[in-house]
mmCIF file of N, CA and C in Angstrom:
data_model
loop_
_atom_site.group_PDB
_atom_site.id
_atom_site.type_symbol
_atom_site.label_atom_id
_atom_site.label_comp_id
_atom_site.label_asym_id
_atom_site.label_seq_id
_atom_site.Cartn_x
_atom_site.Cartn_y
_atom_site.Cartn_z
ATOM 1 N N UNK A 84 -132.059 20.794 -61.779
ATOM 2 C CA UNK A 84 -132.574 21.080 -60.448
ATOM 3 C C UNK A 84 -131.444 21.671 -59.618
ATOM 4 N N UNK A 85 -131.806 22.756 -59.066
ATOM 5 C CA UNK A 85 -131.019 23.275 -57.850
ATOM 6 C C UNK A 85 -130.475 22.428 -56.605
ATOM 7 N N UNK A 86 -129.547 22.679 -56.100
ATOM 8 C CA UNK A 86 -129.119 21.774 -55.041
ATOM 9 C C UNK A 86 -129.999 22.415 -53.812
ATOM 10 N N UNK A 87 -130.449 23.414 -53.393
ATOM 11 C CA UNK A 87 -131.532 23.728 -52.539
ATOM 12 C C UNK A 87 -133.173 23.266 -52.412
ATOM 13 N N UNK A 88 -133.284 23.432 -54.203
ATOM 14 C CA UNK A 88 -134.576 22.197 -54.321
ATOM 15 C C UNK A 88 -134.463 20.880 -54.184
ATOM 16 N N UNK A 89 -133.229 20.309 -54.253
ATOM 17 C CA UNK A 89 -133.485 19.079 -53.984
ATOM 18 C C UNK A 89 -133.177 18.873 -52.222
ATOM 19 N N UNK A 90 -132.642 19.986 -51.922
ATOM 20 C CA UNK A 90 -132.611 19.570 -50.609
ATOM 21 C C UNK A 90 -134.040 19.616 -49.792
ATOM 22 N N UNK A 91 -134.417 20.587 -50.375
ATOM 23 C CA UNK A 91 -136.186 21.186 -49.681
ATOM 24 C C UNK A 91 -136.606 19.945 -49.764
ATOM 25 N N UNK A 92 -136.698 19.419 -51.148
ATOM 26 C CA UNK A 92 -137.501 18.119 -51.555
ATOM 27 C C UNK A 92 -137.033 17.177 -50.614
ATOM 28 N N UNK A 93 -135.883 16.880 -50.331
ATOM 29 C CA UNK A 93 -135.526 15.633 -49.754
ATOM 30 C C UNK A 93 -136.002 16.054 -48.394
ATOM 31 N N UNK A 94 -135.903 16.792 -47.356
ATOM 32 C CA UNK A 94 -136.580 17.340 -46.409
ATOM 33 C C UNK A 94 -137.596 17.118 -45.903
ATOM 34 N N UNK A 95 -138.805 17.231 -46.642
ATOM 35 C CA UNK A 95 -140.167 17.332 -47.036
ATOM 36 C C UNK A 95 -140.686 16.000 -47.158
ATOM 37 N N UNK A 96 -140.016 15.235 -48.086
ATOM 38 C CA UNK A 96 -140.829 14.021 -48.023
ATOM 39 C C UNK A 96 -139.313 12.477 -47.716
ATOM 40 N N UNK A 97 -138.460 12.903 -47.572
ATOM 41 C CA UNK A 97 -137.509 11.823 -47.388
ATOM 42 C C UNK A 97 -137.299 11.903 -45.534
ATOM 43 N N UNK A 98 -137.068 12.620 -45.175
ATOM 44 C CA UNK A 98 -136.213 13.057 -43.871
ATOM 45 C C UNK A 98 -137.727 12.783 -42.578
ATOM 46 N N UNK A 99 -138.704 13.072 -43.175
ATOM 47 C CA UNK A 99 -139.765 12.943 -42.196
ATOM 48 C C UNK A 99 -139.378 11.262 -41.608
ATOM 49 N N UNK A 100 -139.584 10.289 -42.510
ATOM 50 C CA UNK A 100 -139.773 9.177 -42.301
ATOM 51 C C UNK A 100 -138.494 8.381 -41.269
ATOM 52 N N UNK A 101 -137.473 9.147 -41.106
ATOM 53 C CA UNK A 101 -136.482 8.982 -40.468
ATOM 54 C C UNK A 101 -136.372 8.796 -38.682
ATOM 55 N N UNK A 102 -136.149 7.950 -38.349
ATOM 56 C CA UNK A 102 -135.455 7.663 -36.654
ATOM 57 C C UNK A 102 -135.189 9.244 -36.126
ATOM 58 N N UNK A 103 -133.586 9.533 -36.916
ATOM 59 C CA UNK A 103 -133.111 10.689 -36.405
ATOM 60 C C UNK A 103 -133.456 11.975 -37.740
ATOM 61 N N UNK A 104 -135.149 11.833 -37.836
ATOM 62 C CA UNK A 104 -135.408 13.289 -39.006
ATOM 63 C C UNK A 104 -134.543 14.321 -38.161
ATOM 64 N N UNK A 105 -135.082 14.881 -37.163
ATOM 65 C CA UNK A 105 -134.120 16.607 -36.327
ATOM 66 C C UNK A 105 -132.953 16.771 -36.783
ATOM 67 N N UNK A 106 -132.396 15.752 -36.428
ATOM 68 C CA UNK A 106 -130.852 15.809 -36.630
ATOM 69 C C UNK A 106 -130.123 16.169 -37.994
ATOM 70 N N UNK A 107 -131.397 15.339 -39.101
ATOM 71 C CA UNK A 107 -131.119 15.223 -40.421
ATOM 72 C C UNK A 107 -131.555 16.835 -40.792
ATOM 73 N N UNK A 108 -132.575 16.883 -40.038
ATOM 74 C CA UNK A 108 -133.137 18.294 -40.490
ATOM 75 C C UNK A 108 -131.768 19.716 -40.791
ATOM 76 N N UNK A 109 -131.547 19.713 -39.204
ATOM 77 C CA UNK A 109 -130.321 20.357 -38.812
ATOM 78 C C UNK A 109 -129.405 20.799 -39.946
ATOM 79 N N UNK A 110 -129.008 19.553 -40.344
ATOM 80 C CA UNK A 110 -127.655 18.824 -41.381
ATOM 81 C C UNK A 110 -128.275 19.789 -43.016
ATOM 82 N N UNK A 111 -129.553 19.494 -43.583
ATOM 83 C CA UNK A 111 -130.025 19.875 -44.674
ATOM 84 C C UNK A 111 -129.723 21.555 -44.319
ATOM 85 N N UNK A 112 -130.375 21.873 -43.197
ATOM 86 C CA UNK A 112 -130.607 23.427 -42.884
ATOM 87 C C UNK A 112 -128.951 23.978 -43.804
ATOM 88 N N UNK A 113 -127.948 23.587 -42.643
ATOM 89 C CA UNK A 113 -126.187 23.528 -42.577
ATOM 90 C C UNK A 113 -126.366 23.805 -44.715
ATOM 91 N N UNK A 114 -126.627 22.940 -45.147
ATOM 92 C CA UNK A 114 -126.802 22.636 -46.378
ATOM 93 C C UNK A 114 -126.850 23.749 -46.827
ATOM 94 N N UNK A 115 -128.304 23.950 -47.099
ATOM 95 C CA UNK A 115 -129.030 25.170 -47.291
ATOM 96 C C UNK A 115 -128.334 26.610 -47.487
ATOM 97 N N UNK A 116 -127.726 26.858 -46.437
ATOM 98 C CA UNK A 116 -126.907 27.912 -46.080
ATOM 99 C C UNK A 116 -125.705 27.991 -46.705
ATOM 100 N N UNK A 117 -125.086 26.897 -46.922
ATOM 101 C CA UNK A 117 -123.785 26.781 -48.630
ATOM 102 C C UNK A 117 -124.142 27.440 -49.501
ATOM 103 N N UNK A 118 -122.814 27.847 -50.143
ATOM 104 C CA UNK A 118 -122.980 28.726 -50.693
ATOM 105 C C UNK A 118 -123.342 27.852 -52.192
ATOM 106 N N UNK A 119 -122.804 26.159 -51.871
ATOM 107 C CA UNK A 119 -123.109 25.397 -53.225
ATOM 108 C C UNK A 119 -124.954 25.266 -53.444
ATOM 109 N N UNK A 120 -125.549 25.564 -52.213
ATOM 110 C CA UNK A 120 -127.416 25.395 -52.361
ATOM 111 C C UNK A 120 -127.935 25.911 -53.887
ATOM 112 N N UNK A 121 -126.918 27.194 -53.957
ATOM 113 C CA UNK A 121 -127.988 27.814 -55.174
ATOM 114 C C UNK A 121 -127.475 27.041 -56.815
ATOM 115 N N UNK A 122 -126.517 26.498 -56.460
ATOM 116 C CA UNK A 122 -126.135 25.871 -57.889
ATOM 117 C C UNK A 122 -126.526 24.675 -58.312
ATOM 118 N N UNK A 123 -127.044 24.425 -59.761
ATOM 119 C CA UNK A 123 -127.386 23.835 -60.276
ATOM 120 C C UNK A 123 -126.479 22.114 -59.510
ATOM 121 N N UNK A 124 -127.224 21.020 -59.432
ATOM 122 C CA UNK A 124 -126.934 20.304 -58.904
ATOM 123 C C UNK A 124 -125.640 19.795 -60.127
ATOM 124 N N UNK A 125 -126.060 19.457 -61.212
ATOM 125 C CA UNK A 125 -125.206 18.689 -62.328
ATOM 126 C C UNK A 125 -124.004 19.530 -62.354
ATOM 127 N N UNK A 126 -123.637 20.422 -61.988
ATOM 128 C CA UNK A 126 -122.684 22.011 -61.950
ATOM 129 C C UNK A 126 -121.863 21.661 -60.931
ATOM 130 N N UNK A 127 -122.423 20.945 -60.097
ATOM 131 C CA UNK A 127 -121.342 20.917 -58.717
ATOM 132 C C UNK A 127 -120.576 19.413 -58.677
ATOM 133 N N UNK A 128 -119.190 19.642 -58.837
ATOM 134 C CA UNK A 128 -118.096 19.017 -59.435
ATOM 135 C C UNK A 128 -117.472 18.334 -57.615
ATOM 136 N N UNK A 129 -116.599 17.295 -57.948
ATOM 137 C CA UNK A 129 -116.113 16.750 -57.042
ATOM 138 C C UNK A 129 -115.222 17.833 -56.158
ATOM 139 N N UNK A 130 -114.295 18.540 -56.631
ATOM 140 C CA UNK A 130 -113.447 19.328 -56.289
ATOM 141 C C UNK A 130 -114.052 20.743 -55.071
ATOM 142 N N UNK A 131 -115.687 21.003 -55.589
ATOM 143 C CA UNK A 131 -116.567 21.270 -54.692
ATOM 144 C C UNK A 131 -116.580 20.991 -53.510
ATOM 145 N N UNK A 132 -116.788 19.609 -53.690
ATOM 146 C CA UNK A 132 -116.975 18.960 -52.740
ATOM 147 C C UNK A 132 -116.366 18.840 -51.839
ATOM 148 N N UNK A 133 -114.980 18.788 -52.509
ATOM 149 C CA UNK A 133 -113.901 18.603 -51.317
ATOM 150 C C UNK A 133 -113.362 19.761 -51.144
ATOM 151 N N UNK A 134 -113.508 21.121 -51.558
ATOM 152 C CA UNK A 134 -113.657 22.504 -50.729
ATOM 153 C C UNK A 134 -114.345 22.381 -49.502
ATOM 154 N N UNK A 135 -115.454 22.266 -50.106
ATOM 155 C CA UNK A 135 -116.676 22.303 -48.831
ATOM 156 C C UNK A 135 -116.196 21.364 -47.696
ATOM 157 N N UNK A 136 -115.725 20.178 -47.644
ATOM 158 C CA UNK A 136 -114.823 19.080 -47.098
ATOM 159 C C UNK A 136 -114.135 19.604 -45.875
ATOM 160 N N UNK A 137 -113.354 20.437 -46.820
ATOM 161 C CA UNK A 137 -111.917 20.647 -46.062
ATOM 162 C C UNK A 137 -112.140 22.275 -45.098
ATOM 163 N N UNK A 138 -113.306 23.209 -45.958
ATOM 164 C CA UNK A 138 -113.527 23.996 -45.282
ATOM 165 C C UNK A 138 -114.416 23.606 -43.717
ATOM 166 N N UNK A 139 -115.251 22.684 -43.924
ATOM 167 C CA UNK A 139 -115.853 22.500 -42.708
ATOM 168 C C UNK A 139 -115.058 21.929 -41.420
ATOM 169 N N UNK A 140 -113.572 20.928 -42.042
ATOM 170 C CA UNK A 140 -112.448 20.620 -41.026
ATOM 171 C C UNK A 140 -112.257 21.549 -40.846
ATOM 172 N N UNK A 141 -111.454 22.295 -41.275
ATOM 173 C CA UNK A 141 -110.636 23.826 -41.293
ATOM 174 C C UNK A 141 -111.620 24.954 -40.093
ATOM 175 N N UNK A 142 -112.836 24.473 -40.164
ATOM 176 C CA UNK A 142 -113.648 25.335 -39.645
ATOM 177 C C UNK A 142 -113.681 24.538 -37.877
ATOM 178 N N UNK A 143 -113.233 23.211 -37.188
ATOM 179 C CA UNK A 143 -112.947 22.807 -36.299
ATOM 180 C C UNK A 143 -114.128 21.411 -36.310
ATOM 181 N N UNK A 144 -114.958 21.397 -37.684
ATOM 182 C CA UNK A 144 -116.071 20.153 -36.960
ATOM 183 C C UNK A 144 -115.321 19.165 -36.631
ATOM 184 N N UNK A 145 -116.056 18.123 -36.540
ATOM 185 C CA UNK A 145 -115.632 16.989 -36.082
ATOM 186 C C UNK A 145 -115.452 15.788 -37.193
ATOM 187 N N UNK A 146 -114.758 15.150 -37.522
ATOM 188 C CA UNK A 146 -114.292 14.284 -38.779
ATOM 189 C C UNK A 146 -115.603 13.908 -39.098
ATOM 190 N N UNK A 147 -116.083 13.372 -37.694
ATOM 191 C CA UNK A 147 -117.208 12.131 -37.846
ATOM 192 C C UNK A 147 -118.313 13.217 -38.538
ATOM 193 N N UNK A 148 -118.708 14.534 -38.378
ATOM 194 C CA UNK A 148 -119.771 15.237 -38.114
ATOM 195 C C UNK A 148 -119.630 15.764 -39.898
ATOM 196 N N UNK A 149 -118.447 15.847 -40.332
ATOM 197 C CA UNK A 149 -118.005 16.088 -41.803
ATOM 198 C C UNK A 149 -118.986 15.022 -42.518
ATOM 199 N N UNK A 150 -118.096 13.948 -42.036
ATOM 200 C CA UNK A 150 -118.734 12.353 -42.920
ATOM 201 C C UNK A 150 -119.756 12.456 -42.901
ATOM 202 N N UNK A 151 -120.791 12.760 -41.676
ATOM 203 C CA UNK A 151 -122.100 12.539 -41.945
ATOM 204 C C UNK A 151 -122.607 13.679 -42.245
ATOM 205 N N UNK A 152 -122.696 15.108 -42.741
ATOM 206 C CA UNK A 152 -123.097 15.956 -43.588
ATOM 207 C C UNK A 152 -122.435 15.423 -45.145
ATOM 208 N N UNK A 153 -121.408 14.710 -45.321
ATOM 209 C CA UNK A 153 -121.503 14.413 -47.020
ATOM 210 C C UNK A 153 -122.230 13.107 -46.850
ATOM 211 N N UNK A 154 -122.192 12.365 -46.141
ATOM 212 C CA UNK A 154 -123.266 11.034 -46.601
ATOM 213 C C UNK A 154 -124.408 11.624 -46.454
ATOM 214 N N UNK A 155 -125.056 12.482 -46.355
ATOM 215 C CA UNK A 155 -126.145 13.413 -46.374
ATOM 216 C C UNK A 155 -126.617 13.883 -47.688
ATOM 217 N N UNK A 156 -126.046 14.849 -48.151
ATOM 218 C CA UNK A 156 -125.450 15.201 -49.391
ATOM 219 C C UNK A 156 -125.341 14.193 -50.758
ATOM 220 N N UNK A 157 -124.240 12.771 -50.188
ATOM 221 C CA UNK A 157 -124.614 12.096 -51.305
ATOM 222 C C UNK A 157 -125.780 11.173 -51.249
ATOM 223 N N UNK A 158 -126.285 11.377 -49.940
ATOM 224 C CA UNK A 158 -128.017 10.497 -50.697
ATOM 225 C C UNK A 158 -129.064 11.440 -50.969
ATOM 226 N N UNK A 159 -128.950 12.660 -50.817
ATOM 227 C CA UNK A 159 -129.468 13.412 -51.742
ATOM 228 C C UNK A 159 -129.579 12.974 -53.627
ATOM 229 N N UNK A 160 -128.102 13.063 -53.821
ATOM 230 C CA UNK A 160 -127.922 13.141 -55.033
ATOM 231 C C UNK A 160 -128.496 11.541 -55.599
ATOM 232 N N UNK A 161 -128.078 10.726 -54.728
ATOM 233 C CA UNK A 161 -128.758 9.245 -55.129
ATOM 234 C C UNK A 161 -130.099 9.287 -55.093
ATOM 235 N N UNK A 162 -130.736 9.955 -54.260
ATOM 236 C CA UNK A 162 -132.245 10.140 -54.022
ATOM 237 C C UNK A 162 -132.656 10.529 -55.828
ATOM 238 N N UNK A 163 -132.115 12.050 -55.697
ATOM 239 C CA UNK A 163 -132.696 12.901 -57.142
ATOM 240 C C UNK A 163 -132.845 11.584 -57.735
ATOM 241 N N UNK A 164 -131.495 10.706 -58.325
ATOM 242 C CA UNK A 164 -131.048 9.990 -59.361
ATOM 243 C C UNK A 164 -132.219 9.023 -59.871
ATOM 244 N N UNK A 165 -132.224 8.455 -58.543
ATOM 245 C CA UNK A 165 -133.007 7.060 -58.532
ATOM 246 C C UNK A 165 -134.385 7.518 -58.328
ATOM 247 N N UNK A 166 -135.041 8.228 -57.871
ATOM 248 C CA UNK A 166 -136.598 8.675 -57.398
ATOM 249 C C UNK A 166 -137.333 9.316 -57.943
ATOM 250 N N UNK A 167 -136.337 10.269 -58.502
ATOM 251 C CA UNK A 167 -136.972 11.992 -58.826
ATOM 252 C C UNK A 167 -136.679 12.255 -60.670
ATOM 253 N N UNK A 168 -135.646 11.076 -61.026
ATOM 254 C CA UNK A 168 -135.599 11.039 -62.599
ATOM 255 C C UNK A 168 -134.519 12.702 -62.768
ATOM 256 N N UNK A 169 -133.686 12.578 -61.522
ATOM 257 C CA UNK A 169 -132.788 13.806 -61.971
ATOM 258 C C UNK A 169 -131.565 13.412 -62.314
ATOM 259 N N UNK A 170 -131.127 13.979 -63.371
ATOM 260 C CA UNK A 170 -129.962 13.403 -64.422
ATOM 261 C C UNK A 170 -128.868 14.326 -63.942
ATOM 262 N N UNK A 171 -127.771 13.850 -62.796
ATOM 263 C CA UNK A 171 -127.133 13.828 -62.424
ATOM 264 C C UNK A 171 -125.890 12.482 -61.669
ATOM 265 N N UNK A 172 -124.914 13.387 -61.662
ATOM 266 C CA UNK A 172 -123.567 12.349 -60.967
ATOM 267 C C UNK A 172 -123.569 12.884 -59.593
ATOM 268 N N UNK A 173 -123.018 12.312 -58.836
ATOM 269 C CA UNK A 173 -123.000 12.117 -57.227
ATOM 270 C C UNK A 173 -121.682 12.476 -57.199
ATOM 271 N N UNK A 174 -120.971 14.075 -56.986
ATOM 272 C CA UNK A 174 -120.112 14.226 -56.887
ATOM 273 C C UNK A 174 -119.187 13.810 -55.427
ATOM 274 N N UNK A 175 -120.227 13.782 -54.618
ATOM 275 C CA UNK A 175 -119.446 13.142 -53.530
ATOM 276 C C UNK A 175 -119.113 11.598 -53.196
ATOM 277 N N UNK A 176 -119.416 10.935 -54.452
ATOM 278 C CA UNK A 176 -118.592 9.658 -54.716
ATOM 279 C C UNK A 176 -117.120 9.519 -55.111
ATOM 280 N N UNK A 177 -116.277 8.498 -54.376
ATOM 281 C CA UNK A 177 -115.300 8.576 -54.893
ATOM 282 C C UNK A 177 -114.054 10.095 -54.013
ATOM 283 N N UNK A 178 -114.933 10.751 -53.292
ATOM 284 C CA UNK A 178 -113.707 11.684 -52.531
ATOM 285 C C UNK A 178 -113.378 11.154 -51.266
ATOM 286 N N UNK A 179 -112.101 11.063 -50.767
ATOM 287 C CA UNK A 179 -112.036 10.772 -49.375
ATOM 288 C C UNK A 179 -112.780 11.438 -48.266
ATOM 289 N N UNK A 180 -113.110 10.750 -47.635
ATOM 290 C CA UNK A 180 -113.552 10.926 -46.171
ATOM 291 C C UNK A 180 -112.316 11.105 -45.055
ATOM 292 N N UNK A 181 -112.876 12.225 -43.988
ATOM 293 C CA UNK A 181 -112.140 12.691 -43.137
ATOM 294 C C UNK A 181 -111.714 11.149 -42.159
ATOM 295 N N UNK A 182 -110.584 10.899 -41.689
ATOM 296 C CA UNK A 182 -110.414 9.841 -40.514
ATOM 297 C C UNK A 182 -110.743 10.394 -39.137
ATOM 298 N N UNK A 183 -110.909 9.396 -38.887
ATOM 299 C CA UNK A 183 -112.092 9.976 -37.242
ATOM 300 C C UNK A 183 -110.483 9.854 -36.355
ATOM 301 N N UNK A 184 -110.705 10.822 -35.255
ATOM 302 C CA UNK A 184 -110.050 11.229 -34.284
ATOM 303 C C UNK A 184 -109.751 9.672 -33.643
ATOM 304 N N UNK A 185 -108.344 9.970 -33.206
ATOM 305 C CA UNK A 185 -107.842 8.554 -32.587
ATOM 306 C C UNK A 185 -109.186 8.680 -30.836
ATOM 307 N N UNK A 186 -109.640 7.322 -30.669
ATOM 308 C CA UNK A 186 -110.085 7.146 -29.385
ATOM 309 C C UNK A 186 -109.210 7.216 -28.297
ATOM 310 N N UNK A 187 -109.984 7.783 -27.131
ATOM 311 C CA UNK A 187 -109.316 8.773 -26.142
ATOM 312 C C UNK A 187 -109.312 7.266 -25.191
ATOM 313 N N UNK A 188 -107.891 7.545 -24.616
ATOM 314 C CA UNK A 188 -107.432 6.569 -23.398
ATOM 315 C C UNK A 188 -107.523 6.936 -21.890
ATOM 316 N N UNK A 189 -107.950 8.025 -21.865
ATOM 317 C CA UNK A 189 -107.907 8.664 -20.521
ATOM 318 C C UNK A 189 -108.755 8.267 -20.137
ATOM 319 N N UNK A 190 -108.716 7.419 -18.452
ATOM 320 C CA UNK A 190 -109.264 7.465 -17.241
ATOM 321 C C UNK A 190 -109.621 8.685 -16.576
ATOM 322 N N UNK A 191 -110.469 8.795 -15.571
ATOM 323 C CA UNK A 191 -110.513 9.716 -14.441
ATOM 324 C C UNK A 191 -109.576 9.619 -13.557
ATOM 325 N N UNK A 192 -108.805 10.852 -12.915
ATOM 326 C CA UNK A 192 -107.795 10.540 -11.719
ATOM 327 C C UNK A 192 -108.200 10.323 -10.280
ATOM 328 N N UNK A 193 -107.737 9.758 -9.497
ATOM 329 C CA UNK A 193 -108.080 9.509 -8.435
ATOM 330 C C UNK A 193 -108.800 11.008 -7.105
ATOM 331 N N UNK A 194 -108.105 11.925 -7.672
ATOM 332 C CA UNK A 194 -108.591 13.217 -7.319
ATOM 333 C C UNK A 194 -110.196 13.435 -8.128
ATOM 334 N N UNK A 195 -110.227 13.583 -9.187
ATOM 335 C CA UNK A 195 -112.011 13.269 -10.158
ATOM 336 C C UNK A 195 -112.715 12.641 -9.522
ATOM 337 N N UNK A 196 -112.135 11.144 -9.641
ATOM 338 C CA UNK A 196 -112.981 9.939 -8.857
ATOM 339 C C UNK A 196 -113.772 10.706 -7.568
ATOM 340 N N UNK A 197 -112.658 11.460 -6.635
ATOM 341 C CA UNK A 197 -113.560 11.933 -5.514
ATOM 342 C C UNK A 197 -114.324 12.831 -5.112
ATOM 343 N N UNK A 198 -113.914 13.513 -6.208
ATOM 344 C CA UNK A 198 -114.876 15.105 -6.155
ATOM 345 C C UNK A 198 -116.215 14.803 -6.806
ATOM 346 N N UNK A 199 -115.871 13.778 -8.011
ATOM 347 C CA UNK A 199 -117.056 13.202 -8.458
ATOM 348 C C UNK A 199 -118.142 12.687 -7.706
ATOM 349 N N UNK A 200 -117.550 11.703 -6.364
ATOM 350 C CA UNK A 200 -118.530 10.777 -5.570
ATOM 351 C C UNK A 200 -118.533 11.911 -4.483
ATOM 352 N N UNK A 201 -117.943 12.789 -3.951
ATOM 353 C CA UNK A 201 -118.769 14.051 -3.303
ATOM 354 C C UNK A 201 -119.571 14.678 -3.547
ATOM 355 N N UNK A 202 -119.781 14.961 -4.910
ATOM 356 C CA UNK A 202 -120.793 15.763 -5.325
ATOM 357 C C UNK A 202 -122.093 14.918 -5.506
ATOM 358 N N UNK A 203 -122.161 13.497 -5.526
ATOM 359 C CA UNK A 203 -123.063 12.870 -5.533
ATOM 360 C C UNK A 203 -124.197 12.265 -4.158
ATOM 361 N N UNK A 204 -125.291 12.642 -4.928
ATOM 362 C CA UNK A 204 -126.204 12.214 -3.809
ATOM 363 C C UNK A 204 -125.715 10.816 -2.541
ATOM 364 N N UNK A 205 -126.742 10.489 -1.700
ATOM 365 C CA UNK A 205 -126.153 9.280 -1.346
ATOM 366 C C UNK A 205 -126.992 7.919 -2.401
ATOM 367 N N UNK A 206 -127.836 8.496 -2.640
ATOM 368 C CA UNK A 206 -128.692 6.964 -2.692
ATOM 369 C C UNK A 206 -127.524 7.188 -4.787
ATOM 370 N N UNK A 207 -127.075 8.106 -5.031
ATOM 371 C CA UNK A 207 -126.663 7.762 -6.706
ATOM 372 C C UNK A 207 -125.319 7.051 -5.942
ATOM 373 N N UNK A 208 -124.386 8.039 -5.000
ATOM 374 C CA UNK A 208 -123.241 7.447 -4.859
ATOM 375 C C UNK A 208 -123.107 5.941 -4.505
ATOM 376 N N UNK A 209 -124.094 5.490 -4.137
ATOM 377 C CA UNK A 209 -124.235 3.898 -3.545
ATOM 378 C C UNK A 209 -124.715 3.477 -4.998
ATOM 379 N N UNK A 210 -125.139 4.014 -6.183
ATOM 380 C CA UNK A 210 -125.020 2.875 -7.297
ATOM 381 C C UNK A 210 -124.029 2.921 -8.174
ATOM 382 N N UNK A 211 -123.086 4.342 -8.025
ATOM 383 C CA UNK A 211 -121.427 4.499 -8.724
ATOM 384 C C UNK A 211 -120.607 3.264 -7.648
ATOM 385 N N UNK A 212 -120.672 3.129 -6.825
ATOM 386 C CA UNK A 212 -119.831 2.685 -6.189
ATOM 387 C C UNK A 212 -119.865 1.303 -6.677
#
C-alpha cells in the first residue's frame, strides 16, 4: 500500500471520528503533498523519516507542530498494521523527537500594561483590572 492510500484511508474513516478531525485533516493534507505520499509504505525507511524531520525544522515549524505531524504519521502506520492487515514497520518508531522550545518568561512592561488598558473598553478594563 501507498503511503497516500493509507493516508486517504485513514482520513476517510479514522480522522472523522476525532475531537480535533480539521486539524488532523490539515496535518494528512501537509502529508499528502510529501514527496514520501507516493512511496510504497514498507519502502519508507527510518532515515526518511528523519529527513522529512529535520527538513520541516529547517523549514522554521515549530518542534511541537513536527511531533505532532510524526505522531500522525506513526498512527497511520499502526492503524495499516493493526486494522487494515498491512504488513509493514512503523518507521517513525524509535527516531528522536524534536525538544520543544524553552517556555517564555516574559511579562508585559509597565508601558504594555497601559496602552493595553487604554485601548480597552470601560466595562472590559474594569474586569482586567
Amino acid at each position: 500500500m501507498r503511503l497516500n492510500s493509507a493516508l486517504n484511508r485513514y482520513l476517510v474513516t479514522i480522522t472523522p471520528e476525532k475531537k480535533g478531525a480539521s486539524v488532523e485533516s490539515y496535518r494528512i493534507g501537509k502529508w499528502l503533498r510529501h514527496p514520501l505520499a507516493s512511496e510504497l509504505m514498507a519502502d519508507i525507511r527510518r532515515r526518511d523519516i528523519v529527513s522529512a524531520r529535520d527538513d520541516m525544522l529547517m523549514q522554521g515549524l515549530a518542534p511541537t507542530s513536527v511531533k505532532n505531524q510524526l505522531y500522525l504519521l506513526s498512527n497511520v502506520y499502526r492503524v495499516a498494521a493493526d486494522e487494515w492487515d498491512v504488513d509493514v514497520v512503523n518507521p517513525v518508531a524509535g527516531i528522536r523527537m524534536p525538544k520543544n522550545r524553552p517556555h517564555r518568561t516574559r511579562s508585559i512592561s509597565l508601558e504594555e500594561e497601559r496602552r493595553l488598558l487604554a485601548a480597552c473598553s470601560p466595562r472590559i478594563r474594569s474586569m482586567v483590572i
